[in-house]
Structure formats: C-alpha cells, structure tokens
Amino acid sequence: MNSASEQHFLAGKHIIVAGGGIGALSFCIAFHRLLDDKIQLPPSITIYERDTAIDAVGREGYSLSIRGDAFSGGMQTLQKLGILDEMIAVSNPGDYFTLFDKDFSPLVQFRTPPVEGLPQSSMRIARSKLREVLIKNLPPSVIMNWGNAVKSAHELDNGQISIDLADGSQEICDLLIVADGSNSVIRRALRPEHTLNFIGVTSILARTHALDKLPAPLEQTYGGAIGGDGHFAFVASSDQTSALWSVSYLCDTPREAKSAGTMNDDEIDAVLAEARERTKVFSEPIHTLVNETLRSSVTIFNAKDIVPFRNHGSVIFIGDAQHAMSPFAGNGANMAIMDGYQLADQLIHAKDLNTAVRLYDDLSIPRSKRAIDISHRSITIGHSQGLWKYMWVGIARILGWYFGLSYRDEQELN
Ligand SMILES: Cc1cc2nc3c(=O)[nH]c(=O)nc-3n(C[C@H](O)[C@H](O)[C@H](O)COP(=O)(O)OP(=O)(O)OC[C@H]3O[C@@H](n4cnc5c(N)ncnc54)[C@H](O)[C@@H]3O)c2cc1C
C-alpha cells in the first residue's frame, strides 16, 4: 500500500484497454469505484473496441449464466460494482441449471439458496443486455472508442507499449490491459507460445426467433440433456422471448467453424438437417426450438481452451485472453467479471506494479484453471453413453456438492 507521501505508481499514467467486452468494462467500473482518493492524479483510461456501439447492444448473440456459487462469484462481484439489481431487472426467465435425461426429465437440479446478501443465487442474461448495463455504468472519465480494433502491440525499451490501431493510427501507453477475448490478437503477437487447444467437442448452436411463449421447462430452468448416444443437447432462454439451443458431439479433429450469419441458405438447411438427425433421441423442447430457429444465428464451433498463464511487465492479460474456456465451463463471463474487479483492486492497493500483477494472477489463475477442469469433466459426463451415463450422473451430484452447487432431485422438489 502506498503511504500518503509516496506517489502511486499509476499517478498521471495512461492505461489502454484493448477490447470493450465483459472483463474490460468490469475493470473500468471497478477501477473508478475503488479509486476513492487513493491516487492523487488518477491514470487516464482509454478503451479501443473492435465492435461498433450498435453491434454491442444488438439483439444477436447468446445468453450467459451468472453465478453466485462458492467460486464463480459473478453475482457477488456485480453487487460490489453496484449494478446487480439493474442486471437482474433485464435478466431472462429460468435461472438455475438442470441436468436432464434425453426425455428432458430432470436428473439433477442445481439449486442453492442465495448466499447472504444476494437477492437470488444466479441469473441467466442475454450477453448483449449484460454488456448494455456495463456500458451504461462506464465512468464518464473513461474514453470509449468504438469500431477501432487494436491490430498489434509492441513492448518498448522504456517499458511503455505502442499499439497499432485499425484506423492506421498509433498510440503509446504505460499499461496495456488486454481484454480482447479468446482469439486475442495481442496474445498472438506478444505471447505466441500460449495457444488455444481444441478439446475434442464440436457444437451446432443457434437461437430461435421471438416466440409467443418459451416452451417448458425454459420459463423455470436451463440446462443440458444427456442423449446416452454421445450427443449432449443444451437449451436455455436466450432473452425474454427467444431460446438458445445447441447439440454437441465428441470428435478427434475440429471441423470447419462457421460464425452466425456466414452461411448461405443451402448450408443452413444442411446444418439444420444434421442437427435434427443428431437430436433424434431427445424429446421436446429441442425439436420445437430447432424448428423455430432464427436462420441467421446458426453457428458451428469447436470447443477450445487455453492453459491459463501468468502475466509479466506492463501488458496484463485478463478474461478469455488470459484463460479462454469453452462454453461447457459456463463460467468464462463470471471469471472475466471477477478478473476486472480483482485487477482494479490490486492495481489500486498494491505497492508497485509487479506486486499488483502477481497478486492478481494468484487469484485469477487457480480459479480459472479449476473452471477449465470442471468443463472437461462436464464434457465427459454430457457425452457419455450407455451405462456410463448413470455412473457419471452420480459423479455429477458429488461434483455439484463439492463445487458448492448443492443439488436437489425431482422427488425432493415436489
Ligand atoms: C455460446 C457461449 C455460451 C457461453 N455461456 C457462458 C455462461 O453461461 N456463463 C459464463 O460465465 N460464460 C459463458 N460463456 C463464456 C463468456 O462469454 C466469455 O468467457 C466471456 O465473454 C469472456 O469475457 P472477455 O471480456 O474476456 O471477452 P469478451 O466478452 O469476448 O470481450 C472481448 C471484446 O474484445 C473485442 N475485441 C476482439 N478483438 C479485438 C481487437 N483486436 N481490438 C479491440 N477489441 C477487440 C470484442 O469485440 C469483444 O467486445 C459462453 C460463451 C459462448 C461462446
């Protein structure tokens, strides 16, 4: 901690944040909230974001579960940022996770009473809504540049960092916070040894158009169904009126990934036909959801993650840029929110930059490693076949208990 007479190591400095997603925005809000009068001449903060402002609050995209269990901590962190109630007000129906059998009858329901001080233990929220609330709460002192991606970064001999921007300009800063997501271009430029690894699962994912009514059980819960034939289906509310579905399967090599909106009509027809074939063992609601698909949302992705790595110097990686995890973790956004908060906290309160970065890594790396390990176990459980399925369901219960997601079975709930 700096004494009143010492100047804070960030006083009068310039911080650039690459990316204006979940981790980046959480960092900026937390930094402003925790600043108090700890730094006499607070650093200036500038964000460069690839998306345009319209993309960021658009209706496209998926939904996320934000959790308040023992180690996910997204709900608690949003509360510390003073924006939890605002988030809950725009969240989706169906706020707890259920592991289903192939007929969508519950095998395990993960419901916990909220930890003290939280109004509810978790929420499901459209990513665009979560981001909209974060953007609304961005401190006015933070300069947000939309539609200007960071193309590359160079560490200079004097410890500063030079960045090249998509509009052709260059900027120099004292600290670069890299929050540009799982495919981070800055990670590729500065830490090329840390690469994304395919973890042996491919998913077809899409959302529906707006529905008159969300099919059961999505008003109450979201979750995954074990087909028992190697397929895992996931269903959730996507926003207040539409739903998200996916079907995944194990494979040795990744297939060609397709982002939403990049396939022609014939390709979309072929992928939807494949999804129908892959979901044939499941009961409703998956068939209705596939039939009601918003065609422009159909996506094929290969699940990937990265071994979380430690930071050094004046370039600090957070969120997916530091510890990308697949959607099977259901925790990457929770981790990014906590990263933003904990990095701000350490930068403000530590005695120097090296200590702040070390203490931040000591917090972020173990919890993100754990989230990645759990995602690998979830993948094994979700895609298990035959009798293995029942063994894994038992293990899921034990893991749920171990990781603080105490379960109730259907009988107990009735
Ligand atoms: C289908 C799906 C479901 C998921 N479900 C969940 C869930 O239920 N719960 C959960 O906790 N997590 C979930 N996740 C994971 C979660 O979305 C991510 O882990 C989280 O968004 C990571 O936050 P971030 O801030 O690190 O990156 P992002 O939120 O991805 O933000 C990165 C930002 O950087 C911008 N950017 C990229 N490149 C550049 C550049 N060169 N220059 C400037 N800006 C750039 C991007 O436009 C983006 O705004 C899911 C992910 C997917 C794909």
Short mmCIF file of C-alpha atoms and ligand atoms in Angstrom, two decimals:
data_model
loop_
_atom_site.label_atom_id
_atom_site.label_comp_id
_atom_site.label_asym_id
_atom_site.label_seq_id
_atom_site.Cartn_x
_atom_site.Cartn_y
_atom_site.Cartn_z
CA MET A 1 0.00 0.00 0.00
CA ASN A 2 1.34 3.48 -0.81
CA SER A 3 1.81 5.93 2.03
CA ALA A 4 0.16 9.35 1.63
CA SER A 5 3.53 10.99 0.90
CA GLU A 6 4.55 8.50 -1.81
CA GLN A 7 3.23 8.90 -5.31
CA HIS A 8 1.17 5.96 -6.55
CA PHE A 9 2.90 4.04 -9.35
CA LEU A 10 -0.05 4.79 -11.65
CA ALA A 11 -0.32 8.51 -10.90
CA GLY A 12 -0.54 10.51 -14.11
CA LYS A 13 -0.09 7.40 -16.29
CA HIS A 14 -2.05 6.34 -19.36
CA ILE A 15 -3.84 2.96 -19.43
CA ILE A 16 -5.16 1.49 -22.66
CA VAL A 17 -7.68 -1.34 -22.52
CA ALA A 18 -7.83 -3.49 -25.66
CA GLY A 19 -11.40 -4.76 -26.05
CA GLY A 20 -14.61 -3.41 -24.55
CA GLY A 21 -16.22 -6.70 -23.53
CA ILE A 22 -17.22 -8.13 -20.17
CA GLY A 23 -13.80 -8.18 -18.45
CA ALA A 24 -12.73 -4.78 -19.79
CA LEU A 25 -15.91 -2.95 -18.79
CA SER A 26 -15.94 -4.60 -15.34
CA PHE A 27 -12.33 -3.44 -14.86
CA CYS A 28 -13.15 0.19 -15.74
CA ILE A 29 -16.23 0.34 -13.47
CA ALA A 30 -14.35 -1.31 -10.60
CA PHE A 31 -11.31 0.94 -11.01
CA HIS A 32 -13.48 4.04 -10.74
CA ARG A 33 -15.46 2.65 -7.77
CA LEU A 34 -12.38 1.56 -5.79
CA LEU A 35 -10.29 4.63 -6.63
CA ASP A 36 -11.70 6.79 -3.87
CA ASP A 37 -8.85 9.26 -3.28
CA LYS A 38 -6.14 6.57 -3.33
CA ILE A 39 -4.37 8.06 -6.38
CA GLN A 40 -3.80 11.84 -6.34
CA LEU A 41 -3.58 12.14 -10.12
CA PRO A 42 -5.57 9.13 -11.36
CA PRO A 43 -4.43 7.49 -14.60
CA SER A 44 -6.39 8.18 -17.76
CA ILE A 45 -8.13 5.13 -19.27
CA THR A 46 -8.92 4.66 -22.96
CA ILE A 47 -10.71 1.63 -24.43
CA TYR A 48 -10.36 0.51 -28.04
CA GLU A 49 -13.17 -1.85 -29.11
CA ARG A 50 -13.49 -3.65 -32.43
CA ASP A 51 -17.32 -3.68 -32.43
CA THR A 52 -19.42 -0.65 -33.23
CA ALA A 53 -21.72 0.59 -30.44
CA ILE A 54 -24.70 -0.82 -32.38
CA ASP A 55 -23.16 -4.33 -32.58
CA ALA A 56 -22.61 -4.28 -28.82
CA VAL A 57 -26.24 -3.75 -27.87
CA GLY A 58 -27.75 -5.62 -30.83
CA ARG A 59 -30.22 -8.48 -30.38
CA GLU A 60 -27.90 -11.12 -31.83
CA GLY A 61 -25.85 -13.31 -29.53
CA TYR A 62 -26.20 -15.86 -26.81
CA SER A 63 -27.16 -15.83 -23.16
CA LEU A 64 -24.97 -16.45 -20.12
CA SER A 65 -25.42 -17.84 -16.65
CA ILE A 66 -24.03 -15.53 -14.00
CA ARG A 67 -23.49 -17.42 -10.80
CA GLY A 68 -23.19 -16.82 -7.10
CA ASP A 69 -21.83 -20.22 -6.01
CA ALA A 70 -18.73 -20.77 -3.91
CA PHE A 71 -16.13 -19.97 -6.53
CA SER A 72 -17.87 -18.47 -9.61
CA GLY A 73 -18.67 -15.20 -7.84
CA GLY A 74 -20.14 -13.24 -10.78
CA MET A 75 -23.28 -12.25 -8.85
CA GLN A 76 -21.28 -11.10 -5.82
CA THR A 77 -18.92 -9.06 -7.99
CA LEU A 78 -21.75 -7.34 -9.86
CA GLN A 79 -23.19 -6.48 -6.47
CA LYS A 80 -19.86 -4.96 -5.39
CA LEU A 81 -19.94 -2.93 -8.62
CA GLY A 82 -23.39 -1.66 -7.62
CA ILE A 83 -25.09 -2.94 -10.78
CA LEU A 84 -26.56 -6.31 -9.78
CA ASP A 85 -30.16 -5.08 -9.39
CA GLU A 86 -30.00 -3.39 -12.79
CA MET A 87 -28.78 -6.68 -14.32
CA ILE A 88 -31.45 -8.78 -12.61
CA ALA A 89 -34.13 -6.39 -13.91
CA VAL A 90 -33.18 -7.24 -17.52
CA SER A 91 -32.34 -10.93 -16.96
CA ASN A 92 -34.13 -13.89 -18.56
CA PRO A 93 -36.56 -16.42 -17.19
CA GLY A 94 -35.09 -19.74 -15.99
CA ASP A 95 -32.25 -19.05 -13.60
CA TYR A 96 -30.95 -22.44 -12.37
CA PHE A 97 -29.16 -25.32 -14.11
CA THR A 98 -30.71 -28.77 -14.60
CA LEU A 99 -29.05 -31.89 -15.94
CA PHE A 100 -31.74 -33.70 -17.91
CA ASP A 101 -32.24 -37.17 -19.25
CA LYS A 102 -32.85 -37.48 -23.01
CA ASP A 103 -36.61 -37.01 -22.48
CA PHE A 104 -35.89 -33.74 -20.63
CA SER A 105 -36.90 -35.16 -17.27
CA PRO A 106 -34.55 -33.79 -14.58
CA LEU A 107 -31.69 -36.00 -13.38
CA VAL A 108 -30.10 -33.37 -11.17
CA GLN A 109 -31.24 -29.82 -10.43
CA PHE A 110 -28.59 -27.45 -9.20
CA ARG A 111 -30.41 -25.02 -6.94
CA THR A 112 -28.88 -23.32 -3.97
CA PRO A 113 -30.32 -20.75 -1.61
CA PRO A 114 -28.67 -17.39 -2.36
CA VAL A 115 -25.60 -16.61 -0.28
CA GLU A 116 -26.23 -13.97 2.32
CA GLY A 117 -26.84 -10.55 0.84
CA LEU A 118 -27.72 -11.74 -2.69
CA PRO A 119 -31.33 -11.45 -3.84
CA GLN A 120 -31.00 -14.67 -5.91
CA SER A 121 -28.27 -17.25 -6.35
CA SER A 122 -27.81 -16.98 -10.14
CA MET A 123 -29.32 -15.48 -13.28
CA ARG A 124 -29.50 -16.14 -16.99
CA ILE A 125 -28.99 -12.98 -19.03
CA ALA A 126 -28.53 -12.13 -22.72
CA ARG A 127 -24.86 -11.24 -23.27
CA SER A 128 -25.98 -8.06 -25.08
CA LYS A 129 -28.08 -6.99 -22.05
CA LEU A 130 -25.23 -7.64 -19.64
CA ARG A 131 -22.94 -5.60 -21.83
CA GLU A 132 -25.53 -2.84 -22.22
CA VAL A 133 -25.73 -2.39 -18.42
CA LEU A 134 -21.92 -2.41 -18.14
CA ILE A 135 -21.65 0.23 -20.88
CA LYS A 136 -24.31 2.37 -19.20
CA ASN A 137 -22.28 2.32 -15.98
CA LEU A 138 -18.96 3.13 -17.61
CA PRO A 139 -17.44 6.12 -15.74
CA PRO A 140 -17.56 9.32 -17.87
CA SER A 141 -13.79 9.74 -17.44
CA VAL A 142 -13.14 6.56 -19.49
CA ILE A 143 -12.76 7.29 -23.21
CA MET A 144 -14.53 4.61 -25.26
CA ASN A 145 -13.51 4.24 -28.91
CA TRP A 146 -15.94 2.04 -30.84
CA GLY A 147 -15.16 0.37 -34.15
CA ASN A 148 -11.37 0.73 -33.84
CA ALA A 149 -9.63 -2.64 -33.25
CA VAL A 150 -6.13 -3.00 -31.89
CA LYS A 151 -4.09 -4.61 -34.67
CA SER A 152 -0.84 -5.25 -32.78
CA ALA A 153 1.22 -4.17 -29.79
CA HIS A 154 4.94 -3.75 -29.13
CA GLU A 155 6.72 -3.54 -25.77
CA LEU A 156 9.18 -0.61 -25.98
CA ASP A 157 12.62 -0.48 -24.32
CA ASN A 158 11.47 2.25 -21.90
CA GLY A 159 8.69 -0.03 -20.54
CA GLN A 160 5.89 1.70 -22.43
CA ILE A 161 3.72 -0.05 -25.02
CA SER A 162 2.97 1.07 -28.53
CA ILE A 163 -0.24 -0.14 -30.18
CA ASP A 164 -1.31 -0.07 -33.82
CA LEU A 165 -4.99 0.60 -34.47
CA ALA A 166 -7.28 -0.42 -37.31
CA ASP A 167 -7.74 3.24 -38.38
CA GLY A 168 -4.00 3.38 -39.12
CA SER A 169 -3.04 5.44 -36.05
CA GLN A 170 -0.62 4.53 -33.26
CA GLU A 171 -0.90 5.11 -29.51
CA ILE A 172 1.57 4.86 -26.64
CA CYS A 173 0.56 3.87 -23.10
CA ASP A 174 2.16 2.98 -19.77
CA LEU A 175 -0.05 -0.03 -19.08
CA LEU A 176 -1.92 -2.18 -21.60
CA ILE A 177 -4.80 -4.28 -20.32
CA VAL A 178 -5.56 -6.97 -22.85
CA ALA A 179 -9.22 -8.00 -22.74
CA ASP A 180 -9.82 -8.79 -26.41
CA GLY A 181 -11.28 -12.26 -25.84
CA SER A 182 -10.34 -15.84 -26.63
CA ASN A 183 -8.86 -15.16 -30.08
CA SER A 184 -6.76 -12.27 -28.71
CA VAL A 185 -4.61 -10.76 -31.47
CA ILE A 186 -2.36 -9.23 -28.82
CA ARG A 187 -1.76 -12.62 -27.21
CA ARG A 188 -0.81 -13.96 -30.63
CA ALA A 189 1.61 -11.06 -31.13
CA LEU A 190 3.20 -10.87 -27.65
CA ARG A 191 2.71 -14.33 -26.09
CA PRO A 192 2.59 -16.63 -29.16
CA GLU A 193 3.52 -19.66 -27.04
CA HIS A 194 0.07 -19.55 -25.37
CA THR A 195 -2.29 -21.06 -27.93
CA LEU A 196 -5.91 -22.20 -27.94
CA ASN A 197 -6.29 -26.00 -27.83
CA PHE A 198 -9.17 -27.96 -29.34
CA ILE A 199 -10.71 -30.06 -26.56
CA GLY A 200 -12.47 -32.66 -28.69
CA VAL A 201 -16.06 -31.35 -28.92
CA THR A 202 -17.94 -29.67 -31.74
CA SER A 203 -21.31 -27.92 -31.32
CA ILE A 204 -24.07 -26.69 -33.54
CA LEU A 205 -25.63 -23.69 -31.83
CA ALA A 206 -28.49 -21.33 -32.69
CA ARG A 207 -31.29 -19.29 -31.18
CA THR A 208 -34.93 -19.08 -32.07
CA HIS A 209 -36.79 -16.03 -33.32
CA ALA A 210 -39.11 -14.38 -30.76
CA LEU A 211 -41.70 -16.93 -29.56
CA ASP A 212 -45.22 -16.30 -28.18
CA LYS A 213 -44.22 -18.33 -25.15
CA LEU A 214 -40.99 -20.07 -24.12
CA PRO A 215 -41.59 -23.85 -24.16
CA ALA A 216 -41.37 -25.75 -20.87
CA PRO A 217 -39.12 -26.01 -18.93
CA LEU A 218 -37.34 -22.81 -20.06
CA GLU A 219 -39.54 -20.45 -18.00
CA GLN A 220 -38.08 -22.16 -14.90
CA THR A 221 -34.69 -23.59 -15.75
CA TYR A 222 -31.98 -24.06 -18.36
CA GLY A 223 -29.66 -26.97 -18.84
CA GLY A 224 -28.23 -29.89 -20.72
CA ALA A 225 -29.67 -33.27 -21.66
CA ILE A 226 -27.56 -36.42 -21.96
CA GLY A 227 -28.62 -38.35 -25.06
CA GLY A 228 -26.79 -41.50 -23.99
CA ASP A 229 -25.72 -41.97 -27.64
CA GLY A 230 -22.83 -39.49 -27.39
CA HIS A 231 -24.88 -36.34 -28.01
CA PHE A 232 -25.45 -33.57 -25.49
CA ALA A 233 -28.25 -31.03 -26.04
CA PHE A 234 -28.33 -27.66 -24.29
CA VAL A 235 -31.40 -25.41 -24.00
CA ALA A 236 -31.87 -22.04 -22.30
CA SER A 237 -33.76 -18.80 -22.66
CA SER A 238 -31.75 -16.52 -24.93
CA ASP A 239 -33.54 -13.34 -23.91
CA GLN A 240 -37.04 -12.67 -22.56
CA THR A 241 -38.80 -14.17 -25.61
CA SER A 242 -36.38 -16.37 -27.53
CA ALA A 243 -34.45 -19.54 -26.73
CA LEU A 244 -30.96 -20.88 -27.31
CA TRP A 245 -30.27 -24.49 -28.32
CA SER A 246 -27.17 -26.48 -29.11
CA VAL A 247 -26.22 -30.07 -29.81
CA SER A 248 -22.66 -31.27 -29.39
CA TYR A 249 -20.64 -34.42 -30.01
CA LEU A 250 -17.09 -35.65 -29.44
CA CYS A 251 -14.65 -35.75 -32.35
CA ASP A 252 -10.89 -36.13 -32.78
CA THR A 253 -10.35 -33.17 -35.07
CA PRO A 254 -12.12 -29.81 -35.32
CA ARG A 255 -14.43 -29.27 -38.30
CA GLU A 256 -14.76 -26.03 -40.25
CA ALA A 257 -16.17 -23.45 -37.84
CA LYS A 258 -18.93 -21.12 -39.08
CA SER A 259 -19.92 -17.91 -37.34
CA ALA A 260 -23.52 -16.72 -37.24
CA GLY A 261 -24.55 -15.05 -40.49
CA THR A 262 -21.75 -16.54 -42.63
CA MET A 263 -23.61 -19.49 -44.22
CA ASN A 264 -25.77 -19.43 -47.35
CA ASP A 265 -29.31 -20.90 -47.40
CA ASP A 266 -28.21 -24.34 -48.61
CA GLU A 267 -25.54 -24.59 -45.93
CA ILE A 268 -28.02 -23.57 -43.21
CA ASP A 269 -30.51 -26.20 -44.46
CA ALA A 270 -27.77 -28.86 -44.31
CA VAL A 271 -26.68 -27.88 -40.78
CA LEU A 272 -30.30 -27.84 -39.52
CA ALA A 273 -30.90 -31.27 -41.09
CA GLU A 274 -27.76 -32.51 -39.32
CA ALA A 275 -29.00 -31.01 -36.03
CA ARG A 276 -32.35 -32.81 -36.45
CA GLU A 277 -30.52 -36.09 -37.01
CA ARG A 278 -28.22 -35.52 -34.04
CA THR A 279 -31.14 -34.65 -31.72
CA LYS A 280 -33.43 -37.51 -32.78
CA VAL A 281 -33.05 -39.38 -29.46
CA PHE A 282 -34.22 -36.37 -27.45
CA SER A 283 -37.81 -35.36 -26.62
CA GLU A 284 -39.26 -31.85 -26.64
CA PRO A 285 -38.49 -28.96 -26.36
CA ILE A 286 -35.43 -29.41 -28.59
CA HIS A 287 -37.42 -30.22 -31.78
CA THR A 288 -39.60 -27.14 -31.42
CA LEU A 289 -36.53 -24.99 -30.82
CA VAL A 290 -34.73 -26.37 -33.89
CA ASN A 291 -37.89 -25.79 -35.99
CA GLU A 292 -38.18 -22.19 -34.75
CA THR A 293 -34.50 -21.37 -35.42
CA LEU A 294 -33.53 -17.88 -36.48
CA ARG A 295 -31.57 -18.89 -39.57
CA SER A 296 -29.02 -16.08 -39.31
CA SER A 297 -27.99 -17.32 -35.86
CA VAL A 298 -26.83 -20.83 -36.86
CA THR A 299 -23.22 -21.38 -35.76
CA ILE A 300 -20.76 -24.26 -35.78
CA PHE A 301 -17.96 -24.03 -33.26
CA ASN A 302 -15.16 -26.19 -31.96
CA ALA A 303 -14.70 -26.03 -28.18
CA LYS A 304 -11.26 -24.70 -27.26
CA ASP A 305 -9.48 -23.52 -24.17
CA ILE A 306 -6.06 -22.35 -23.12
CA VAL A 307 -3.78 -23.17 -20.20
CA PRO A 308 -4.06 -20.00 -18.04
CA PHE A 309 -0.73 -18.17 -17.98
CA ARG A 310 0.96 -15.64 -15.68
CA ASN A 311 1.42 -12.00 -16.66
CA HIS A 312 4.63 -10.01 -16.57
CA GLY A 313 5.69 -6.48 -17.45
CA SER A 314 3.26 -3.72 -18.38
CA VAL A 315 0.93 -5.82 -20.54
CA ILE A 316 -1.73 -7.57 -18.45
CA PHE A 317 -4.00 -10.20 -19.99
CA ILE A 318 -7.40 -10.77 -18.38
CA GLY A 319 -10.58 -12.73 -19.17
CA ASP A 320 -10.63 -15.09 -22.14
CA ALA A 321 -7.42 -13.50 -23.46
CA GLN A 322 -5.62 -15.00 -20.42
CA HIS A 323 -7.64 -18.15 -19.72
CA ALA A 324 -10.14 -18.85 -22.52
CA MET A 325 -12.54 -21.61 -21.59
CA SER A 326 -15.23 -23.31 -23.65
CA PRO A 327 -18.98 -22.66 -23.12
CA PHE A 328 -19.05 -26.06 -21.33
CA ALA A 329 -17.47 -24.26 -18.37
CA GLY A 330 -20.49 -21.93 -18.16
CA ASN A 331 -18.13 -19.67 -16.25
CA GLY A 332 -15.95 -17.58 -18.60
CA ALA A 333 -18.03 -14.44 -18.09
CA ASN A 334 -18.08 -14.94 -14.32
CA MET A 335 -14.28 -15.24 -14.41
CA ALA A 336 -13.93 -12.14 -16.62
CA ILE A 337 -16.12 -10.07 -14.27
CA MET A 338 -14.03 -11.18 -11.29
CA ASP A 339 -10.79 -10.54 -13.21
CA GLY A 340 -11.82 -6.96 -13.91
CA TYR A 341 -12.67 -6.32 -10.28
CA GLN A 342 -9.65 -8.06 -8.78
CA LEU A 343 -7.16 -6.46 -11.17
CA ALA A 344 -8.55 -2.99 -10.40
CA ASP A 345 -8.35 -3.76 -6.68
CA GLN A 346 -4.72 -4.92 -6.88
CA LEU A 347 -3.61 -2.05 -9.12
CA ILE A 348 -5.05 0.49 -6.72
CA HIS A 349 -3.93 -1.09 -3.46
CA ALA A 350 -0.59 -2.85 -4.18
CA LYS A 351 2.71 -1.11 -3.55
CA ASP A 352 4.00 -1.49 -7.10
CA LEU A 353 3.02 -2.88 -10.49
CA ASN A 354 4.87 -6.20 -10.14
CA THR A 355 3.14 -6.93 -6.83
CA ALA A 356 -0.27 -5.98 -8.23
CA VAL A 357 0.18 -8.29 -11.23
CA ARG A 358 1.48 -11.16 -9.09
CA LEU A 359 -1.41 -10.89 -6.63
CA TYR A 360 -3.93 -10.65 -9.47
CA ASP A 361 -2.53 -13.80 -11.13
CA ASP A 362 -2.55 -15.59 -7.76
CA LEU A 363 -6.31 -15.03 -7.68
CA SER A 364 -7.29 -15.45 -11.31
CA ILE A 365 -5.19 -18.43 -12.37
CA PRO A 366 -6.26 -21.05 -9.79
CA ARG A 367 -9.97 -20.28 -10.16
CA SER A 368 -9.87 -20.25 -13.96
CA LYS A 369 -7.85 -23.50 -14.02
CA ARG A 370 -10.48 -25.04 -11.81
CA ALA A 371 -13.30 -23.82 -14.07
CA ILE A 372 -11.50 -25.33 -17.08
CA ASP A 373 -11.01 -28.66 -15.25
CA ILE A 374 -14.71 -28.76 -14.38
CA SER A 375 -15.60 -28.05 -18.02
CA HIS A 376 -13.57 -31.09 -19.11
CA ARG A 377 -15.47 -33.27 -16.62
CA SER A 378 -18.80 -31.79 -17.80
CA ILE A 379 -17.89 -32.68 -21.38
CA THR A 380 -17.19 -36.29 -20.34
CA ILE A 381 -20.49 -36.51 -18.43
CA GLY A 382 -22.58 -34.80 -21.11
CA HIS A 383 -21.39 -37.01 -23.95
CA SER A 384 -21.29 -40.30 -22.03
CA GLN A 385 -23.03 -43.33 -23.50
CA GLY A 386 -24.97 -46.33 -22.17
CA LEU A 387 -24.41 -47.28 -18.54
CA TRP A 388 -21.58 -44.77 -18.19
CA LYS A 389 -24.25 -42.11 -18.24
CA TYR A 390 -25.72 -43.28 -14.93
CA MET A 391 -22.32 -43.55 -13.32
CA TRP A 392 -21.49 -40.02 -14.42
CA VAL A 393 -24.80 -38.66 -13.16
CA GLY A 394 -23.82 -39.93 -9.69
CA ILE A 395 -20.44 -38.28 -10.08
CA ALA A 396 -22.14 -35.04 -11.25
CA ARG A 397 -24.05 -34.98 -7.98
CA ILE A 398 -20.86 -35.43 -6.00
CA LEU A 399 -19.08 -32.77 -8.05
CA GLY A 400 -22.04 -30.42 -7.66
CA TRP A 401 -21.82 -30.88 -3.92
CA TYR A 402 -18.04 -30.48 -3.98
CA PHE A 403 -18.14 -27.30 -6.03
CA GLY A 404 -20.83 -25.72 -3.90
CA LEU A 405 -23.78 -26.38 -6.24
CA SER A 406 -25.81 -28.50 -3.85
CA TYR A 407 -28.44 -30.40 -5.79
CA ARG A 408 -31.97 -31.48 -5.20
CA ASP A 409 -33.58 -34.25 -7.12
CA GLU A 410 -37.01 -34.08 -8.59
CA GLN A 411 -38.66 -36.01 -5.76
CA GLU A 412 -37.23 -33.66 -3.20
CA LEU A 413 -38.60 -30.64 -5.08
CA ASN A 414 -42.14 -31.97 -5.45
C1 LIG B 1 -22.13 -19.96 -26.65
C2 LIG B 1 -21.45 -19.46 -25.42
C3 LIG B 1 -22.05 -19.62 -24.19
C4 LIG B 1 -21.43 -19.16 -23.03
N1 LIG B 1 -22.05 -19.31 -21.83
C5 LIG B 1 -21.48 -18.81 -20.71
C6 LIG B 1 -22.16 -18.88 -19.47
O1 LIG B 1 -23.27 -19.41 -19.38
N2 LIG B 1 -21.57 -18.35 -18.37
C7 LIG B 1 -20.34 -17.75 -18.44
O2 LIG B 1 -19.86 -17.27 -17.41
N3 LIG B 1 -19.66 -17.67 -19.62
C8 LIG B 1 -20.20 -18.18 -20.75
N4 LIG B 1 -19.55 -18.08 -21.95
C9 LIG B 1 -18.20 -17.51 -21.99
C10 LIG B 1 -18.18 -15.98 -21.97
O3 LIG B 1 -18.97 -15.43 -22.99
C11 LIG B 1 -16.74 -15.48 -22.14
O4 LIG B 1 -15.89 -16.22 -21.33
C12 LIG B 1 -16.64 -14.01 -21.77
O5 LIG B 1 -17.40 -13.24 -22.69
C13 LIG B 1 -15.20 -13.57 -21.74
O6 LIG B 1 -15.16 -12.19 -21.46
P1 LIG B 1 -13.96 -11.29 -22.02
O7 LIG B 1 -14.21 -9.92 -21.53
O8 LIG B 1 -12.67 -11.95 -21.71
O9 LIG B 1 -14.11 -11.38 -23.57
P2 LIG B 1 -15.34 -10.91 -24.46
O10 LIG B 1 -16.56 -10.72 -23.67
O11 LIG B 1 -15.35 -11.85 -25.62
O12 LIG B 1 -14.89 -9.47 -24.95
C14 LIG B 1 -13.83 -9.28 -25.84
C15 LIG B 1 -14.09 -7.98 -26.55
O13 LIG B 1 -12.94 -7.63 -27.30
C16 LIG B 1 -13.33 -7.18 -28.57
N5 LIG B 1 -12.20 -7.40 -29.44
C17 LIG B 1 -11.78 -8.56 -30.01
N6 LIG B 1 -10.66 -8.36 -30.70
C18 LIG B 1 -10.35 -7.05 -30.55
C19 LIG B 1 -9.29 -6.24 -31.03
N7 LIG B 1 -8.32 -6.74 -31.80
N8 LIG B 1 -9.27 -4.92 -30.69
C20 LIG B 1 -10.26 -4.39 -29.91
N9 LIG B 1 -11.29 -5.11 -29.46
C21 LIG B 1 -11.32 -6.43 -29.77
C22 LIG B 1 -14.58 -7.98 -28.91
O14 LIG B 1 -15.38 -7.32 -29.87
C23 LIG B 1 -15.25 -8.06 -27.54
O15 LIG B 1 -16.12 -6.97 -27.31
C24 LIG B 1 -20.16 -18.54 -23.13
C25 LIG B 1 -19.54 -18.39 -24.38
C26 LIG B 1 -20.17 -18.84 -25.52
C27 LIG B 1 -19.49 -18.65 -26.84
#
